[in-house]
Coordinates of C-alpha atoms and ligand atoms in Angstrom, one line a residue:
Chain A
X1402 CA 0.1 0.0 -0.1
X1403 CA 2.9 2.5 0.7
X1404 CA 6.2 2.6 -1.3
X1405 CA 9.3 0.9 -0.2
X1406 CA 10.6 4.4 0.2
X1407 CA 7.9 5.4 2.4
X1408 CA 8.3 2.4 4.7
X1409 CA 12.1 3.0 4.8
X1410 CA 11.2 6.5 6.1
X1411 CA 8.7 5.2 8.7
X1412 CA 11.4 2.6 9.9
X1413 CA 13.8 5.6 10.7
X1414 CA 10.9 7.1 12.7
X1415 CA 10.5 3.8 14.6
X1416 CA 14.1 3.7 15.3
X1417 CA 14.0 6.9 17.4
X1418 CA 11.8 5.4 20.2
X1419 CA 12.3 2.5 22.6
X1420 CA 11.6 -0.9 21.0
X1421 CA 8.3 -1.3 23.0
X1422 CA 7.2 2.2 22.1
X1423 CA 6.6 1.9 18.5
X1424 CA 3.2 3.9 18.9
X1425 CA 5.4 7.0 19.3
X1426 CA 6.1 6.7 15.5
X1427 CA 2.5 7.1 14.5
X1428 CA 2.7 10.9 14.0
X1429 CA 5.6 10.6 11.7
X1430 CA 4.2 7.5 9.9
X1431 CA 0.9 9.2 9.1
X1432 CA 2.8 12.4 7.9
X1433 CA 4.9 10.1 5.5
X1434 CA 1.9 8.3 4.3
X1435 CA 0.0 11.5 3.6
X1436 CA 3.0 12.9 1.8
X1437 CA 3.0 9.9 -0.6
X1438 CA -0.7 10.2 -1.3
X1439 CA -0.3 13.9 -1.9
X1440 CA 2.4 13.5 -4.2
X1441 CA 0.9 10.6 -6.3
X1442 CA -2.8 11.0 -6.0
X1443 CA -4.4 12.5 -9.1
X1444 CA -7.7 13.6 -7.7
X1445 CA -8.5 15.4 -4.4
X1446 CA -10.1 12.1 -2.9
X1447 CA -6.7 10.4 -3.5
X1448 CA -4.5 12.9 -1.9
X1449 CA -5.8 12.7 1.7
X1450 CA -5.8 10.1 4.3
X1451 CA -8.5 7.4 4.3
X1452 CA -9.5 4.6 6.5
X1453 CA -7.5 2.1 4.4
X1454 CA -4.2 3.9 4.6
X1455 CA -4.7 4.7 8.3
X1456 CA -5.4 1.1 9.0
X1457 CA -2.3 0.1 7.1
X1458 CA -0.1 2.3 9.3
X1459 CA -1.7 1.1 12.3
X1460 CA -1.0 -2.5 11.3
X1461 CA 2.6 -1.6 10.2
X1462 CA 3.2 -0.1 13.9
X1463 CA 1.3 -2.9 15.5
X1464 CA -1.2 -0.6 17.2
X1465 CA -5.0 -0.7 17.1
X1466 CA -6.4 1.1 14.0
X1467 CA -8.5 3.3 16.3
X1468 CA -5.2 4.6 17.9
X1469 CA -3.9 5.9 14.5
X1470 CA -7.4 7.2 13.6
X1471 CA -7.6 9.2 16.8
X1472 CA -4.2 10.8 16.0
X1473 CA -5.0 11.5 12.3
X1474 CA -8.2 13.4 13.3
X1475 CA -6.7 15.2 16.4
X1476 CA -3.9 16.9 14.6
X1477 CA -5.1 19.5 12.0
X1478 CA -2.5 19.2 9.6
X1479 CA -3.4 15.7 8.5
X1480 CA -5.7 16.1 5.6
X1481 CA -8.8 13.9 6.2
X1482 CA -10.9 15.7 3.6
X1483 CA -10.2 15.7 -0.2
X1484 CA -7.6 18.4 -0.9
X1485 CA -6.3 20.2 -3.9
X1486 CA -3.0 19.6 -5.5
X1487 CA -1.8 22.8 -3.7
X1488 CA -3.2 23.3 -0.2
X1489 CA -2.6 27.0 0.9
X1490 CA -2.9 27.8 4.5
X1491 CA -2.6 31.4 5.3
X1492 CA -2.0 32.5 9.0
X1493 CA -4.7 34.9 10.0
X1494 CA -4.0 35.0 13.7
X1495 CA -3.7 38.4 15.5
X1496 CA 0.1 39.0 14.9
X1497 CA -0.2 38.2 11.4
X1498 CA -3.4 40.0 10.9
X1499 CA -1.7 43.2 12.1
X1500 CA 0.6 42.9 9.1
X1501 CA -1.6 41.9 6.3
X1502 CA -2.5 38.2 7.0
X1503 CA -6.2 38.5 6.6
X1504 CA -5.7 40.7 3.4
X1505 CA -3.4 38.0 2.0
X1506 CA -6.1 35.4 2.7
X1507 CA -8.7 37.6 1.0
X1508 CA -6.5 38.3 -1.9
X1509 CA -5.8 34.7 -2.6
X1510 CA -9.5 33.7 -2.3
X1511 CA -10.4 36.6 -4.8
X1512 CA -7.6 35.5 -7.3
X1513 CA -8.6 31.8 -7.1
X1514 CA -12.2 32.4 -7.0
X1515 CA -12.7 30.1 -3.9
X1516 CA -13.8 30.9 -0.5
X1517 CA -11.7 30.0 2.5
X1518 CA -12.3 26.3 3.2
X1519 CA -13.0 25.4 -0.4
X1520 CA -11.2 23.5 -3.2
X1521 CA -11.3 24.9 -6.7
X1522 CA -13.5 22.8 -9.1
X1523 CA -10.3 21.8 -11.3
X1524 CA -8.9 20.2 -8.1
X1525 CA -5.9 22.4 -8.1
X1526 CA -6.1 24.5 -5.1
X1527 CA -7.5 24.4 -1.5
X1528 CA -7.4 27.6 0.6
X1529 CA -7.5 27.3 4.3
X1530 CA -7.0 29.8 7.2
X1531 CA -4.5 28.7 9.9
X1532 CA -3.4 29.4 13.4
X1533 CA 0.0 30.8 14.4
X1534 CA 2.9 29.2 12.7
X1535 CA 5.6 30.5 14.8
X1536 CA 6.8 33.0 12.2
X1537 CA 4.9 36.1 12.9
X1538 CA 7.9 38.3 12.3
X1539 CA 7.7 37.2 8.6
X1540 CA 4.0 38.1 8.3
X1541 CA 2.1 37.6 6.0
X1542 CA 3.2 33.9 6.1
X1543 CA 1.5 30.9 4.5
X1544 CA 2.2 27.3 4.0
X1545 CA 2.0 25.3 1.0
X1546 CA 1.2 21.7 1.3
X1547 CA 2.1 21.6 5.0
X1548 CA 5.7 21.8 4.6
X1549 CA 6.8 24.8 2.5
X1550 CA 6.6 28.1 4.4
X1551 CA 6.4 31.3 2.5
X1552 CA 7.2 34.5 4.2
X1553 CA 6.4 38.2 3.4
X1554 CA 3.5 37.3 1.2
X1555 CA 2.5 40.7 -0.2
X1556 CA 0.2 40.7 -3.3
X1557 CA 3.2 40.6 -5.7
X1558 CA 4.6 37.8 -3.8
X1559 CA 1.3 35.9 -3.8
X1560 CA 1.1 36.5 -7.7
X1561 CA 4.6 35.1 -8.2
X1562 CA 3.9 31.9 -5.9
X1563 CA 0.5 31.2 -7.5
X1564 CA 2.3 31.5 -10.9
X1565 CA 4.7 28.6 -9.7
X1566 CA 2.0 26.5 -8.4
X1567 CA 0.6 25.1 -11.6
Chain B
X913 CA 13.6 39.1 9.5
X914 CA 16.0 38.1 12.1
X915 CA 17.7 40.9 14.0
X916 CA 19.9 40.0 16.9
X917 CA 21.4 42.4 19.3
X918 CA 24.2 41.3 21.7
X919 CA 23.2 38.5 23.8
X920 CA 23.8 34.9 25.0
X921 CA 22.5 32.6 22.5
X922 CA 23.0 34.4 19.4
X923 CA 26.4 36.0 20.4
X924 CA 28.6 36.0 17.2
X925 CA 26.0 34.4 15.0
X926 CA 25.9 35.8 11.5
X927 CA 22.3 35.1 10.5
X928 CA 23.1 36.2 7.0
X929 CA 25.8 33.4 6.5
X930 CA 24.4 30.3 4.9
X931 CA 26.6 28.0 7.2
X932 CA 26.3 29.8 10.5
X933 CA 24.2 27.1 11.8
X934 CA 26.6 24.2 11.2
X935 CA 28.8 22.4 13.7
X936 CA 32.0 24.0 12.4
X937 CA 30.7 27.6 12.7
X938 CA 29.2 26.7 16.2
X939 CA 32.7 25.3 17.3
X940 CA 34.5 28.2 16.0
X941 CA 32.2 30.5 18.1
X942 CA 33.3 28.4 21.1
X943 CA 30.5 25.9 21.0
X944 CA 30.9 22.7 22.8
X945 CA 33.4 24.0 25.2
X946 CA 31.0 23.8 28.0
X947 CA 30.3 20.2 27.5
X948 CA 34.2 19.4 27.2
X949 CA 34.6 21.5 30.5
X950 CA 32.1 19.2 32.3
X951 CA 33.6 16.0 30.8
X952 CA 37.3 17.0 31.2
X953 CA 36.8 18.0 34.8
X954 CA 34.3 15.2 35.7
X955 CA 32.2 18.0 37.2
X956 CA 29.7 16.3 39.6
X957 CA 26.0 16.5 38.5
X958 CA 25.0 18.7 41.6
X959 CA 27.6 21.1 40.6
X960 CA 26.1 21.6 37.0
X961 CA 22.6 22.0 38.6
X962 CA 23.9 24.4 41.2
X963 CA 25.5 26.5 38.4
X964 CA 22.2 26.7 36.5
X965 CA 20.5 27.7 39.8
X966 CA 23.0 30.4 40.3
X967 CA 22.5 31.7 36.9
X968 CA 19.0 32.9 37.7
X969 CA 17.8 31.3 34.5
X970 CA 14.1 31.1 34.5
X971 CA 12.1 29.0 32.0
X972 CA 11.6 30.8 28.8
X973 CA 8.4 28.8 27.7
X974 CA 6.1 31.1 29.3
X975 CA 5.8 30.3 33.1
X976 CA 9.3 31.6 34.2
X977 CA 10.0 28.7 36.6
X978 CA 13.6 28.5 37.7
X979 CA 15.4 26.0 35.6
X980 CA 18.0 24.8 37.9
X981 CA 15.4 24.2 40.7
X982 CA 13.3 22.1 38.0
X983 CA 16.3 19.9 37.2
X984 CA 16.8 19.4 40.9
X985 CA 13.5 17.8 41.3
X986 CA 14.7 14.7 39.0
X987 CA 15.1 11.6 41.2
X988 CA 18.9 11.3 41.0
X989 CA 19.1 7.6 42.2
X990 CA 16.1 6.4 40.0
X991 CA 17.3 3.1 38.5
X992 CA 15.3 2.9 35.2
X993 CA 15.2 5.2 32.2
X994 CA 14.8 8.9 32.6
X995 CA 14.2 11.5 29.9
X996 CA 14.9 15.1 29.1
X997 CA 12.5 16.7 26.5
X998 CA 12.5 20.0 24.7
X999 CA 9.5 22.1 23.9
X1000 CA 10.0 23.5 20.5
X1001 CA 6.1 23.4 19.9
X1002 CA 6.2 27.2 19.5
X1003 CA 2.6 27.9 18.9
X1004 CA 1.8 30.7 21.3
X1005 CA 0.6 33.6 18.9
X1006 CA 3.4 36.2 18.6
X1007 CA 6.1 33.9 19.6
X1008 CA 8.8 33.1 16.8
X1009 CA 12.1 32.8 18.7
X1010 CA 12.6 29.3 19.0
X1011 CA 12.4 28.7 15.3
X1012 CA 15.2 31.0 14.9
X1013 CA 17.2 29.1 17.4
X1014 CA 16.7 25.9 15.2
X1015 CA 17.4 27.9 12.1
X1016 CA 20.6 29.7 13.2
X1017 CA 22.0 28.1 16.1
X1018 CA 20.7 24.6 16.6
X1019 CA 23.8 23.3 18.2
X1020 CA 23.4 25.6 21.2
X1021 CA 20.1 23.6 21.9
X1022 CA 21.8 20.3 21.3
X1023 CA 24.8 21.1 23.6
X1024 CA 22.3 22.4 26.3
X1025 CA 20.3 19.2 26.2
X1026 CA 23.4 17.2 26.5
X1027 CA 24.5 19.1 29.4
X1028 CA 20.9 18.8 30.9
X1029 CA 21.2 15.0 30.2
X1030 CA 24.6 14.6 32.0
X1031 CA 23.2 16.7 35.1
X1032 CA 20.1 14.7 35.4
X1033 CA 21.6 11.3 34.7
X1034 CA 19.4 10.7 31.7
X1035 CA 20.4 8.7 28.6
X1036 CA 18.0 10.0 26.1
X1037 CA 16.2 13.0 25.1
X1038 CA 13.6 14.3 22.6
X1039 CA 13.0 17.6 21.0
X1040 CA 9.4 18.2 19.9
X1041 CA 9.2 20.5 17.1
X1042 CA 6.1 22.5 16.2
X1043 CA 4.4 21.1 13.0
X1044 CA 4.5 24.2 10.9
X1045 CA 8.0 24.4 10.7
X1046 CA 9.1 21.5 8.7
X1047 CA 12.3 23.1 7.1
X1048 CA 13.7 23.8 10.7
X1049 CA 12.7 20.1 11.7
X1050 CA 14.9 18.9 8.8
X1051 CA 17.8 21.2 9.7
X1052 CA 17.7 20.1 13.3
X1053 CA 17.8 16.5 12.2
X1054 CA 20.8 17.4 10.2
X1055 CA 22.5 19.2 13.1
X1056 CA 21.8 16.0 15.3
X1057 CA 23.7 13.9 12.7
X1058 CA 26.8 16.3 12.7
X1059 CA 26.7 16.1 16.5
X1060 CA 26.7 12.3 16.3
X1061 CA 29.5 12.1 13.7
X1062 CA 31.8 14.4 16.0
X1063 CA 31.2 12.3 19.0
X1064 CA 29.1 14.9 21.0
X1065 CA 26.1 12.6 20.8
X1066 CA 25.7 8.8 21.2
X1067 CA 27.7 6.3 23.2
X1068 CA 30.8 7.2 25.1
X1069 CA 30.8 11.0 24.4
X1070 CA 34.1 12.3 23.7
X1071 CA 35.6 9.0 24.9
X1072 CA 34.1 9.1 28.4
X1073 CA 31.6 6.7 30.0
X1074 CA 28.8 9.3 29.5
X1075 CA 26.3 8.3 26.7
X1076 CA 23.3 10.3 25.6
X1077 CA 21.2 10.2 22.6
X1078 CA 18.8 12.9 21.2
X1079 CA 16.0 12.7 18.6
X1080 CA 13.6 15.1 17.0
X1081 CA 9.8 14.6 17.0
X1082 CA 7.8 16.4 14.5
X1083 CA 4.3 17.8 15.6
X1084 CA 1.4 18.1 13.2
X1085 CA -0.7 21.0 14.2
X1086 CA -2.1 21.3 17.7
X1087 CA -1.4 24.4 19.9
X1088 CA -2.3 22.4 22.9
X1089 CA 0.9 20.2 22.6
X1090 CA 2.8 23.1 23.9
X1091 CA 1.3 22.3 27.2
X1092 CA 4.0 20.0 28.7
X1093 CA 2.0 17.1 29.5
X1094 CA -0.1 17.1 26.1
X1095 CA 3.4 17.2 24.6
X1096 CA 4.3 14.0 26.4
X1097 CA 1.1 12.3 25.4
X1098 CA 1.9 13.3 21.8
X1099 CA 5.3 12.0 22.0
X1100 CA 3.9 8.8 22.9
X1101 CA 1.9 8.8 19.8
X1102 CA -1.5 9.7 21.4
X1103 CA -4.0 12.8 21.0
X1104 CA -2.4 15.7 22.6
X1105 CA -4.6 16.0 25.7
X1106 CA -3.0 17.3 28.9
X1107 CA -2.7 15.1 31.9
X1108 CA -3.9 15.6 35.4
X1109 CA -1.2 16.8 37.7
X1110 CA 0.0 15.6 40.2
X1111 CA 1.8 13.4 39.4
X1112 CA 4.3 15.8 37.8
X1113 CA 6.6 14.7 34.9
X1114 CA 9.6 14.6 37.1
X1115 CA 8.1 11.6 38.7
X1116 CA 5.8 10.4 36.0
X1117 CA 6.7 11.7 32.5
X1118 CA 7.5 10.3 29.0
X1119 CA 6.4 6.5 29.2
X1120 CA 5.8 6.9 32.9
X1121 CA 9.4 7.7 33.6
X1122 CA 11.0 10.7 35.3
X1123 CA 11.2 13.4 32.6
X1124 CA 12.2 17.2 32.6
X1125 CA 10.7 19.5 30.0
X1126 CA 12.2 22.8 29.2
X1127 CA 11.7 25.3 26.5
X1128 CA 14.2 25.7 23.6
X1129 CA 15.5 28.9 24.7
X1130 CA 16.1 27.7 28.2
X1131 CA 18.2 24.8 27.2
X1132 CA 20.0 26.9 24.6
X1133 CA 21.1 29.4 27.4
X1134 CA 22.7 26.5 29.4
X1135 CA 26.2 26.2 27.2
X1136 CA 26.9 30.0 28.0
X1137 CA 26.1 29.6 31.7
X1138 CA 28.5 26.6 32.0
X1139 CA 31.2 28.1 29.8
X1140 CA 31.2 31.7 31.1
X1141 CA 29.9 31.1 34.5
X1142 CA 26.6 31.7 36.3
X1143 CA 27.8 35.0 37.4
X1144 CA 28.2 36.4 33.9
X1145 CA 24.8 35.2 32.8
X1146 CA 23.1 36.7 35.9
X1147 CA 24.9 40.0 35.5
X1148 CA 23.7 40.2 32.0
X1149 CA 20.1 40.9 33.3
X1150 CA 19.1 42.0 36.7
X1151 CA 18.6 40.3 40.0
X1152 CA 15.9 37.7 40.1
X1153 CA 15.9 37.9 36.2
X1154 CA 19.1 36.6 35.2
X1155 CA 20.5 36.7 31.6
X1156 CA 19.4 38.2 28.3
X1157 CA 16.0 37.1 26.7
X1158 CA 14.8 36.8 23.2
X1159 CA 11.8 39.1 22.4
X1160 CA 9.8 38.5 19.4
X1161 CA 8.4 41.7 18.4
X1162 CA 5.5 41.6 15.9
X1163 CA 2.7 43.9 14.7
X1164 CA 2.9 47.5 14.0
X1165 CA 6.5 48.3 14.3
X1166 CA 8.9 49.0 11.4
X1167 CA 11.3 46.1 12.1
X1168 CA 9.5 43.0 13.3
X1169 CA 11.9 40.2 14.5
X1170 CA 13.9 38.8 17.4
X1171 CA 15.8 40.9 19.7
X1172 CA 18.0 39.3 22.2
X1173 CA 18.5 41.9 25.0
X1174 CA 19.2 42.0 28.7
X1175 CA 16.2 41.4 31.0
X1176 CA 15.4 44.8 32.4
X1177 CA 15.7 46.8 29.3
X1178 CA 13.0 49.5 29.1
X1179 CA 10.2 48.7 26.6
X1180 CA 10.8 52.1 24.9
X1181 CA 14.3 50.8 24.0
X1182 CA 13.0 47.7 22.5
X1183 CA 10.4 49.6 20.5
X1184 CA 13.2 51.9 19.2
X1185 CA 15.3 48.9 18.3
X1186 CA 12.4 47.6 16.4
X1187 CA 12.4 50.8 14.3
X1188 CA 9.6 52.5 16.3
X1189 CA 5.9 52.7 15.1
X1190 CA 5.2 51.8 11.6
X1191 CA 4.0 54.8 9.5
X1192 CA 4.5 56.9 12.5
X1193 CA 1.2 55.8 14.0
X1194 CA 0.4 56.2 17.7
X1195 CA 1.0 53.1 20.0
X1196 CA -2.4 52.0 21.5
X1197 CA -1.6 48.7 23.2
X1198 CA 1.0 45.9 23.8
X1199 CA 0.5 42.3 24.5
X1200 CA 4.0 41.8 26.2
X1201 CA 4.2 38.0 26.6
X1202 CA 2.2 36.1 23.9
X1203 CA -1.4 36.0 23.2
X1204 CA -2.2 34.5 26.6
X1205 CA -0.9 37.5 28.6
X1206 CA -3.0 40.3 29.6
X1207 CA -2.8 43.3 27.2
X1208 CA -1.5 46.7 28.6
X1209 CA -2.3 50.1 27.3
X1210 CA 0.4 52.3 25.9
X1211 CA 0.8 54.4 29.0
X1212 CA 1.5 51.6 31.2
X1213 CA 3.7 49.8 28.8
X1214 CA 5.9 52.6 28.1
X1215 CA 6.9 52.7 31.8
X1216 CA 7.8 48.9 32.0
X1217 CA 11.1 47.4 31.6
X1218 CA 11.2 44.1 29.9
X1219 CA 11.6 41.5 32.7
X1220 CA 9.4 39.0 34.8
X1221 CA 9.1 41.4 37.8
X1222 CA 8.4 44.7 36.1
X1223 CA 5.6 43.2 33.6
X1224 CA 4.1 41.3 36.4
X1225 CA 3.9 44.4 38.5
X1226 CA 2.1 46.1 35.6
X1227 CA -0.5 43.4 35.6
X1228 CA 0.6 41.1 32.8
X1229 CA 3.3 38.4 32.3
X1230 CA 6.6 38.2 30.4
X1231 CA 5.4 34.7 29.2
X1232 CA 7.2 33.7 26.2
X1233 CA 8.5 37.1 25.4
X1234 CA 6.4 37.7 22.4
X1235 CA 5.6 41.4 22.2
X1236 CA 2.6 42.2 20.0
X1237 CA 2.4 45.9 19.2
X1238 CA -0.8 47.4 18.2
X1239 CA -1.4 51.1 16.9
X1240 CA -4.5 53.4 17.1
X1241 CA -6.3 52.0 14.2
X1242 CA -7.0 48.6 15.9
X1243 CA -10.5 48.0 17.3
X1244 CA -9.7 46.1 20.6
X1245 CA -13.0 44.1 20.3
X1246 CA -11.9 42.9 16.7
X1247 CA -8.3 42.0 18.2
X1248 CA -9.8 40.2 21.1
X1249 CA -12.3 38.3 18.8
X1250 CA -9.5 36.8 16.8
X1251 CA -7.8 35.6 20.0
X1252 CA -11.1 34.2 21.3
X1253 CA -11.5 32.4 18.1
X1254 CA -8.0 30.8 18.4
X1255 CA -8.6 29.4 21.9
X1256 CA -12.0 28.0 21.0
X1257 CA -10.3 26.3 17.9
X1258 CA -7.5 24.9 20.0
X1259 CA -9.2 23.7 23.1
X1260 CA -8.6 19.9 23.3
X1261 CA -12.2 19.5 24.7
X1262 CA -11.6 17.3 27.7
X1263 CA -12.8 19.7 30.3
X1264 CA -16.4 21.1 30.0
X1265 CA -15.7 24.5 31.3
X1266 CA -12.9 25.1 28.6
X1267 CA -14.7 23.3 25.7
X1268 CA -18.0 25.2 26.3
X1269 CA -16.5 28.2 27.9
X1270 CA -14.1 29.0 25.1
X1271 CA -17.2 28.8 22.6
X1272 CA -19.3 31.2 24.8
X1273 CA -16.5 33.8 25.0
X1274 CA -16.0 33.7 21.2
X1275 CA -19.5 33.9 20.4
X1276 CA -20.3 36.8 22.7
X1277 CA -17.2 38.8 21.5
X1278 CA -18.1 38.0 18.0
X1279 CA -21.5 39.5 18.3
X1280 CA -20.2 42.7 20.1
X1281 CA -17.7 43.1 17.4
X1282 CA -20.6 42.9 14.8
X1283 CA -22.8 45.4 16.4
X1284 CA -25.0 42.9 18.0
X1285 CA -23.9 43.0 21.5
X1286 CA -26.7 42.9 24.2
X1287 CA -26.8 44.8 27.5
X1288 CA -25.3 42.4 30.1
X1289 CA -22.9 41.0 27.7
X1290 CA -19.9 42.2 29.6
X1291 CA -21.2 40.7 32.7
X1292 CA -21.8 37.5 30.9
X1293 CA -18.2 37.6 29.7
X1294 CA -17.0 37.9 33.3
X1295 CA -19.2 35.1 34.7
X1296 CA -18.2 32.7 31.9
X1297 CA -14.5 33.5 32.6
X1298 CA -15.0 32.9 36.3
X1299 CA -16.4 29.5 35.6
X1300 CA -13.4 28.6 33.6
X1301 CA -10.3 30.0 35.1
X1302 CA -8.6 27.7 37.5
X1303 CA -11.3 25.0 37.1
X1304 CA -9.7 23.0 34.4
X1305 CA -6.9 20.3 33.9
X1306 CA -4.5 22.7 32.1
X1307 CA -3.9 26.4 31.8
X1308 CA -5.4 27.0 28.2
X1309 CA -8.7 27.8 29.8
X1310 CA -6.9 30.6 31.9
X1311 CA -5.1 31.6 28.9
X1312 CA -8.4 32.1 27.0
X1313 CA -9.7 34.1 30.0
X1314 CA -6.7 36.5 30.7
X1315 CA -7.0 38.4 27.3
X1316 CA -10.9 38.7 27.8
X1317 CA -10.5 40.2 31.2
X1318 CA -7.6 42.5 30.4
X1319 CA -9.1 43.8 27.1
X1320 CA -12.5 44.4 28.8
X1321 CA -10.7 46.1 31.8
X1322 CA -8.3 48.5 30.0
X1323 CA -10.5 49.2 27.0
X1324 CA -14.1 48.8 28.5
X1325 CA -15.4 52.1 26.9
X1326 CA -14.9 50.5 23.4
X1327 CA -17.0 47.5 24.4
X1328 CA -19.7 49.6 26.3
X1329 CA -19.9 51.7 23.1
X1330 CA -20.4 48.9 20.7
X1331 CA -23.0 47.4 22.8
X1332 CA -25.0 50.8 23.2
X1333 CA -24.6 51.9 19.6
X1334 CA -24.5 48.8 17.6
X1335 CA -21.3 49.7 15.9
X1336 CA -17.6 49.9 17.1
X1337 CA -16.1 53.1 18.3
X1338 CA -13.0 52.5 16.3
X1339 CA -13.0 52.5 12.5
X1340 CA -10.9 49.3 12.5
X1341 CA -8.0 48.8 10.2
X1342 CA -5.8 45.7 10.6
X1343 CA -2.9 47.5 8.8
Ligands
LIG1879 C1 -1.7 25.9 26.4 C2 -0.4 26.0 26.8 C3 0.6 26.2 25.7 C4 1.8 26.2 25.9 N1 2.8 26.4 24.8 C5 4.0 26.3 25.2 C6 5.0 26.3 23.9 O1 4.5 26.5 22.8 N2 6.3 26.4 24.1 C7 6.9 26.2 25.5 O2 8.1 26.1 25.6 N3 5.9 26.2 26.6 C8 4.7 26.3 26.4 N4 3.9 26.1 27.3 C9 4.4 25.9 28.8 C10 4.9 24.5 28.9 O3 3.7 23.9 29.6 C11 6.0 24.3 29.9 O4 5.8 25.2 31.1 C12 7.4 24.8 29.6 O5 7.6 24.0 28.2 C13 8.4 24.5 30.4 O6 9.7 24.9 30.1 P1 10.4 26.2 30.7 O7 10.4 25.9 32.1 O8 11.9 26.1 30.2 O9 9.9 27.4 30.2 C14 2.5 26.0 27.3 C15 1.5 25.9 28.3 C16 0.3 25.9 28.0 C17 -0.7 25.9 29.1
LIG1880 S1 -8.3 23.3 29.9 FE1 -8.9 23.1 27.8 S2 -7.3 22.6 26.7 FE2 -6.5 22.2 28.7 S3 -7.2 20.1 29.1 FE3 -9.0 21.1 29.7 S4 -10.2 21.2 27.7 FE4 -8.1 20.6 27.2
LIG1881 S1 0.5 34.8 13.9 FE1 0.9 34.2 12.0 S2 2.6 33.1 12.3 FE2 2.3 33.8 14.3

């Protein structure tokens, strides 16, 4: 179900914890599983976590499926719902709002023609609002696909970024 | 932007240089000398802890608890495993200092954690890193690899009989995991829901073993303290407020960024360092210690010095050192609404007063902000808050109430006006 490469990455996570505490690796394993689906999935449905892959991860770590499912639903960076090829999460918490975070989210929403929380009909983009990313000095900040942080996102910087995300 | 003024952690770090974070550069700045000093002289564990106590270092994660004292709570003679854990789950709105430690000086944290491991007799440690900073997580992993290769981490460190391993754990989006027992649950691969205390982590922590948790900046201050001495660290700040501190300045200033300055520096000086107010606007209010700290109006803030005692005397908290600056165009109801939304979103939901209370606070503030406030709403906010604070498993509920109480106290007229007139007094502009 997951590639040999993903399994090797999960094994590296497992090795960080005591032999009888494999469960600790579930967060890393779900992240790795999600990354594989995001990069290989052709449709929004194929890019997010689903019951099958969560169960696979649980079995791989020898923990009950419900334990892995609980983790996947508790932490908000795991995509449990269909998601665009590019998920854009804009921080709109207070410190960012004071430096254009809210404006940045509105600008992207306008440009992509989707409201916050929506995915574009071509399945390319999902726009979300996020909480503090620990980078408020670089505001406005946004994350692309969870792992790529973009700083100082003025309208011009957003135009440039969106042109790259094709 | 990262701006550093003289200090302890960023002394000599050239943030513009691409390789300043690497092991070679750290060693060239005097890095790992503290660890060598301890191992060469076989410094007794108690002496290391005493040195940290004498430095006056107080926890940089928010509560300001004396670090040396915390270390002394670890059972020295415990026969099984023990752990040191670093809290880099930096998610308190306004705080972005720990990210810069991982970006520009990760070995200061690694060395600090190794020293902590030595002092408390632990063989392993974990650094829990905030989900949103993946690039920094990867960099920290790379720094760990450098330290292992150089013999600073692993079996028989620098040829002695002291062994210590350190790993990075990546979070995935939950503010509550910054609370230390939620963090431990998360490290164990569970939902990040805080534990009842007692027992405290020093007796029942990670995997049920004695554990000490400190903030990134706390650990990263330790190499300096051991290398240059507690006295030198203490003297860098003021009595009872030892050392320098990283302040993350955000909001309406010309140069947002991190400033590492002596504790006790006047706020007005920090504001100047940050380039003063943007567009020459007037300062209205400051949240001096992260979103959970009570807000202070400009007049009070301008008379404060940046240290635990002064800010606490003024009625707020130094917290994580996140200084959120707001100008005269900000409607205090709108600002509070955004924070209330955040706490409601991030409540883990295990305690009814917090789960329900944060929702109530948000909804009432939301309606006042939208001109639909009702007479009695301020009293309602008060009574909801009283039913939350101090009645829950962790301090998130208090953190949600502090802003509400302080905003409605210092800027009461704005709330009263909005309830009475059905619109806000200030024509709000975020920026
Ligand atoms: C809701 C909540 C969020 C917290 N978030 C953080 C955080 O992001 N980083 C941190 O170091 N401490 C955070 N803390 C404080 C930790 O529980 C803990 O006190 C701290 O990590 C101890 O380290 P220190 O003594 O070095 O400050 C938080 C506490 C609460 C109640
Ligand atoms: S106070 Fe709130 S966040 Fe803390 S444990 Fe209770 S419900 Fe969870
Ligand atoms: S408020 Fe946006 S990164 Fe902190």
